[in-house]
Amino acid sequence: MHSRGSSNRPSNSGGPAFYSRSSALVLAMFATMATIYVAGRMWQDAEIRVYLVQQLDRRTGQGHSAISVDDTLKIIACREQQKKLSALEMDLADAKQEGFVSKEHLENDGTRSKKRLLAVIGIITTFGRKKNRDAIRKAWMQSGAALKKVEEEKGIVVRFVIGRSANRGDSLDSEINNENSQTNDFIILDHVEAPEERSKKIKSFFVHAVEIWDAEFYVKVNDDVYVNIDALGAALSTHLDKPRVYMGCMKSGEVFSEPTHKWYEPDWWKFGDAKSYFRHASGEIYAISRALAQFISINRSILRIYAHDDVSAGSWFIGLDVKHVNEGKFCCSTWSTGSICAAV
C-alpha cells in the first residue's frame, strides 16, 4: 500500500527548473506582444506625421519636410498681405463703380492703357465766342491732326469747355454741336451756361477732366488768353515732385459789398471787417495738380462756391496742405520772353 501510494505521487525531480522555464516563456510572449504593439503604434504615428507634413507642404507651397518657426511667421505674414490685397482690390472695384477711376483709360486687366499725360487744359468759353475760339485754334491750340500731335508728343490735351443752353436743344446748342462735329475739340458739360453759374462750371470741368484723363496737372484758361504751350509745359514739369500744387499769378483784393458793383460778393460778410479776399490765383490761367483735381471730384457736392470762379477755386484749398506757387509767368497782363500767357 505504502509503496503503491509512493509510486503514484508526482516526482519533485526538476520542479524549480520547470517553473523557471514557464515564467520565462510567458514573459517572452508578453514582451513580444508589447514590442509588436509599440512598433505598430510607432509606425502608425510615423505615418500620421508624414501625412501631416505632406498636407502642410501642400497647403503652404513649401518644399521642405518640416517648417521652422521663422518660415511659419513668414507664411502668416504672407496670408495677412493677401487679405489686405484682396481688400484693396475690392476697394478699387468699388471706386470704379463710383466713377473715381477713368474707365476710358483702363484695359481689361485694370491697368492703365496709356502713359500719364502732363496736363489737360480747359479753355472756358461760352455761346457767341466762335471768333475767339477760331483765333485760339490758329494761334496756339492747333486743330485736327496737329492737335492730336500736341497730345502725343507733349502729353498735353487742350479742349474748349462749354455747357448747355437753358433751353436744351435750341439753336445755341445746335451751333456748338455743329462746330464740335467739325473740330472735335470740345468738352460739353451737362451744365447750364450762364454767367452766374460760372463757378459751378469750373468745378464741373475739373470733375469731368480728372475722370476722363489721367494727367499730372489740370489747367483752367479763359478764351481771351493766348498760351505758350512749351513754356507752360516747362513750368509745370518743375513741380512734378510736389503732390499738391496750386500754381498761378497769386493775388488778393477788395471784397465789394454793394449789390450795384460789378464785382459784388453776396457773401462779403464772411471775409471779416477788412473785407479782403484770401490769396488766390488769377482766373485768367492757373494749374492744379492731380491730387487737388481728385479732391474736387470726390468732394464736389460740398465745396462752397462764391460769386467769382477764381475766388471759389482758391477757397477749395484753404485749410489743405497745398503748395501755393506764385509764378510771375502766369501773370498775363504783359507778354515777354519766357511768358506763359498773354491776355487780349
XYZ file of C-alpha atoms in Angstrom:
344
model
C 0.000 0.000 0.000
C 2.640 2.325 1.019
C 4.783 1.508 -1.945
C 1.949 1.880 -4.423
C 0.980 5.204 -2.958
C 4.529 6.151 -3.189
C 4.664 5.185 -6.840
C 1.573 7.280 -7.821
C 2.821 10.563 -6.260
C 4.321 13.002 -8.756
C 8.017 13.259 -8.652
C 9.536 16.503 -7.378
C 12.555 15.950 -9.533
C 13.344 19.118 -11.703
C 10.343 21.158 -10.343
C 12.045 24.555 -9.879
C 13.579 24.413 -13.332
C 10.213 23.676 -14.883
C 8.601 26.712 -13.255
C 11.510 28.967 -14.344
C 11.168 27.884 -17.938
C 7.411 28.524 -17.870
C 7.813 32.011 -16.424
C 10.457 32.919 -18.979
C 8.227 31.695 -21.788
C 5.282 33.770 -20.561
C 7.445 36.867 -20.147
C 8.881 36.372 -23.635
C 5.390 36.137 -25.074
C 4.326 39.328 -23.302
C 7.499 41.107 -24.396
C 6.962 40.052 -27.998
C 3.365 41.230 -27.930
C 4.388 44.504 -26.315
C 7.141 45.001 -28.897
C 4.703 44.354 -31.730
C 2.177 46.745 -30.195
C 4.697 49.550 -29.609
C 6.192 49.098 -33.056
C 2.735 49.226 -34.571
C 1.880 52.422 -32.707
C 5.205 53.995 -33.671
C 4.646 53.045 -37.290
C 1.120 54.457 -37.151
C 2.367 57.685 -35.542
C 5.112 57.951 -38.154
C 2.535 57.572 -40.919
C 0.397 60.276 -39.325
C 3.379 62.625 -39.033
C 4.335 62.051 -42.662
C 0.747 62.707 -43.717
C 0.567 65.919 -41.690
C 3.863 67.170 -43.094
C 2.687 66.379 -46.628
C -0.550 68.261 -46.032
C 1.363 71.228 -44.606
C 3.686 71.209 -47.601
C 0.747 71.074 -49.968
C -1.134 73.908 -48.296
C 1.800 76.238 -47.753
C 3.585 75.518 -51.009
C 6.841 74.859 -49.143
C 9.106 72.136 -50.428
C 10.512 71.068 -47.061
C 9.722 68.129 -44.834
C 9.354 70.455 -41.838
C 8.716 74.182 -41.323
C 10.679 76.332 -38.943
C 9.165 78.975 -36.679
C 10.557 81.740 -38.922
C 9.034 80.154 -42.005
C 5.715 79.810 -40.215
C 5.754 83.523 -39.309
C 6.550 84.387 -42.919
C 3.611 82.289 -44.093
C 1.303 84.057 -41.643
C 2.604 87.459 -42.830
C 2.003 86.478 -46.468
C -1.530 85.450 -45.659
C -2.146 88.817 -43.981
C -0.766 90.603 -47.066
C -3.074 88.524 -49.262
C -6.027 89.605 -47.144
C -5.012 93.267 -47.466
C -4.532 92.884 -51.228
C -7.981 91.340 -51.547
C -9.455 94.219 -49.570
C -7.678 96.769 -51.807
C -8.944 95.013 -54.915
C -12.480 95.256 -53.551
C -11.978 98.963 -52.811
C -10.684 99.500 -56.354
C -13.716 97.736 -57.791
C -15.996 99.946 -55.699
C -14.090 103.044 -56.825
C -14.553 102.068 -60.469
C -18.283 101.724 -59.927
C -18.385 105.147 -58.265
C -16.561 106.725 -61.214
C -13.361 107.624 -59.351
C -11.267 105.725 -61.895
C -11.425 106.570 -65.553
C -12.930 103.667 -67.492
C -11.658 105.103 -70.750
C -8.040 104.598 -69.715
C -8.333 101.139 -68.199
C -7.559 97.945 -70.084
C -9.335 94.636 -69.464
C -6.886 93.694 -66.736
C -7.421 97.006 -64.950
C -4.061 98.580 -65.792
C -3.532 101.987 -67.339
C -3.528 101.808 -71.105
C -1.531 104.989 -71.636
C 1.284 106.887 -70.053
C 0.106 109.646 -67.768
C -0.330 112.996 -69.510
C 1.472 116.112 -68.380
C -1.582 118.385 -68.455
C -5.183 118.812 -69.504
C -6.037 122.398 -70.469
C -9.635 123.533 -70.377
C -10.372 126.749 -72.262
C -13.511 128.193 -70.692
C -15.761 129.533 -73.411
C -19.435 130.287 -73.973
C -22.020 130.920 -76.698
C -21.270 133.629 -79.236
C -17.477 133.342 -78.886
C -16.640 131.394 -82.024
C -14.297 134.115 -83.287
C -12.254 133.817 -80.106
C -12.115 130.064 -80.473
C -11.024 130.231 -84.098
C -8.302 132.732 -83.179
C -7.025 130.427 -80.432
C -7.016 127.432 -82.791
C -4.845 129.347 -85.234
C -2.574 130.947 -82.640
C -1.631 128.217 -80.158
C -4.154 125.423 -79.699
C -3.927 123.824 -83.152
C -6.661 121.658 -84.626
C -7.173 118.300 -86.277
C -4.025 116.201 -86.654
C -1.855 118.977 -85.204
C -3.940 118.980 -82.010
C -3.522 115.220 -81.722
C 0.215 115.594 -82.239
C 0.452 118.000 -79.281
C -1.233 115.371 -77.136
C 1.032 112.545 -78.292
C 4.357 114.406 -78.326
C 3.952 116.889 -75.477
C 1.468 114.978 -73.329
C -0.911 117.954 -73.259
C -4.638 117.751 -74.038
C -6.390 121.012 -74.965
C -10.184 121.385 -75.151
C -12.769 124.144 -75.129
C -15.182 123.843 -72.222
C -18.825 124.831 -72.544
C -22.179 123.959 -71.024
C -25.674 123.646 -72.450
C -28.357 126.198 -73.155
C -31.081 126.679 -70.567
C -33.429 125.745 -73.422
C -31.937 122.370 -74.246
C -31.656 121.612 -77.942
C -32.153 125.185 -79.155
C -30.095 126.969 -81.805
C -27.274 127.729 -79.328
C -26.794 124.057 -78.585
C -27.060 123.202 -82.285
C -24.313 125.671 -83.188
C -21.934 124.155 -80.658
C -22.792 120.639 -81.801
C -22.101 121.580 -85.412
C -18.825 123.273 -84.527
C -17.703 120.291 -82.451
C -18.569 117.865 -85.250
C -16.045 119.724 -87.424
C -13.300 120.337 -84.858
C -13.804 117.635 -82.207
C -12.167 119.833 -79.574
C -14.937 120.484 -77.034
C -15.813 119.294 -73.582
C -19.578 119.803 -73.429
C -20.715 119.704 -69.818
C -24.136 118.815 -68.527
C -24.337 122.306 -67.058
C -26.477 125.345 -67.766
C -24.393 128.010 -69.498
C -24.959 131.268 -67.587
C -22.680 133.981 -66.125
C -23.906 133.361 -62.574
C -23.143 129.646 -62.955
C -19.502 130.122 -63.954
C -18.049 128.929 -60.636
C -20.080 125.719 -60.873
C -18.881 125.332 -64.433
C -15.217 125.481 -63.385
C -15.830 122.852 -60.731
C -17.611 120.665 -63.282
C -14.666 120.978 -65.643
C -12.175 119.683 -63.075
C -14.517 116.838 -62.121
C -15.011 115.851 -65.761
C -11.341 116.189 -66.729
C -9.901 114.128 -63.877
C -12.377 111.329 -64.549
C -11.598 111.191 -68.283
C -7.852 111.908 -68.436
C -5.064 110.803 -66.141
C -2.722 113.797 -66.006
C -0.208 115.382 -63.665
C -1.904 118.796 -63.887
C -5.229 120.329 -64.863
C -5.212 123.875 -66.191
C -8.019 126.410 -66.481
C -7.679 129.139 -69.138
C -10.029 131.889 -70.323
C -10.865 132.119 -74.035
C -9.282 135.560 -74.327
C -5.836 134.341 -73.270
C -3.042 133.158 -75.542
C -0.811 130.431 -74.117
C 2.759 129.396 -74.867
C 2.365 125.608 -74.691
C 6.093 124.905 -74.434
C 6.620 127.458 -71.667
C 3.597 126.124 -69.783
C 4.855 122.546 -70.058
C 8.311 123.558 -68.816
C 6.855 125.439 -65.840
C 4.616 122.535 -64.846
C 7.431 119.991 -65.175
C 9.479 121.751 -62.490
C 6.786 120.915 -59.930
C 6.252 117.227 -60.670
C 7.813 116.320 -57.331
C 5.122 118.161 -55.371
C 1.908 116.157 -54.841
C -0.439 119.089 -54.120
C 0.287 122.196 -56.171
C -1.867 125.247 -56.866
C 0.033 127.452 -59.308
C -0.773 130.775 -60.893
C -0.485 134.541 -60.647
C -1.449 134.889 -56.972
C -3.383 137.951 -55.894
C -5.833 139.291 -53.352
C -8.180 142.244 -53.450
C -11.111 144.107 -52.001
C -14.416 142.376 -51.353
C -17.278 144.536 -52.618
C -20.482 144.544 -50.592
C -22.515 146.913 -52.809
C -25.007 144.992 -54.975
C -24.611 147.541 -57.790
C -20.853 146.972 -58.100
C -19.532 144.865 -60.982
C -17.583 142.583 -58.631
C -20.241 142.306 -55.943
C -19.795 139.428 -53.499
C -23.046 138.283 -51.823
C -21.013 136.566 -49.096
C -18.917 139.655 -48.410
C -19.545 139.464 -44.644
C -17.645 136.171 -44.420
C -14.353 137.887 -45.179
C -14.145 139.938 -41.968
C -14.179 143.640 -41.256
C -11.331 144.419 -43.640
C -13.227 142.595 -46.394
C -10.203 141.354 -48.344
C -10.044 138.103 -50.242
C -7.542 135.421 -49.314
C -4.674 134.825 -51.711
C -5.795 133.015 -54.830
C -4.703 132.610 -58.441
C -5.901 134.994 -61.117
C -8.698 133.442 -63.146
C -7.022 134.056 -66.498
C -4.927 130.908 -66.129
C -3.947 128.628 -63.253
C -2.998 124.990 -62.737
C -3.707 122.423 -60.057
C -2.086 119.039 -59.560
C -3.834 115.712 -59.983
C -4.385 115.209 -56.237
C -6.257 118.518 -55.975
C -8.401 117.738 -59.017
C -9.274 114.395 -57.427
C -10.121 116.200 -54.202
C -12.549 118.439 -56.093
C -14.103 115.430 -57.824
C -14.632 113.478 -54.606
C -15.963 116.464 -52.640
C -17.875 118.135 -55.457
C -21.184 118.183 -53.586
C -19.888 120.011 -50.506
C -17.386 122.502 -51.942
C -18.594 126.085 -51.470
C -18.706 128.459 -54.425
C -18.546 132.257 -54.390
C -19.569 134.870 -56.915
C -16.243 134.675 -58.773
C -14.735 131.478 -60.084
C -11.124 132.316 -59.206
C -12.103 133.030 -55.590
C -14.146 129.827 -55.482
C -11.213 127.735 -56.717
C -8.888 129.324 -54.173
C -11.340 128.675 -51.350
C -11.378 124.922 -52.057
C -7.739 124.634 -50.994
C -7.897 126.742 -47.830
C -7.100 124.519 -44.880
C -5.419 121.851 -47.007
C -1.721 121.071 -47.117
C -1.288 122.686 -50.536
C 1.772 124.309 -52.066
C 0.739 127.734 -53.402
C 3.134 128.676 -56.199
C 3.082 132.340 -57.143
C 4.511 132.197 -60.664
C 5.036 135.526 -62.410
C 4.950 133.824 -65.810
C 1.239 133.158 -65.200
C 0.508 136.885 -64.970
C -0.968 137.619 -68.398
C -1.001 141.421 -68.362
C 2.182 141.607 -70.446
C 3.928 139.319 -72.883
C 7.673 138.893 -72.702
C 10.250 136.239 -73.494
C 9.501 133.147 -71.438
C 5.981 134.223 -70.554
C 3.325 131.574 -70.405
C 0.317 133.663 -71.348
C -0.934 136.976 -72.727
C -4.419 138.411 -72.344
C -6.018 140.008 -75.427
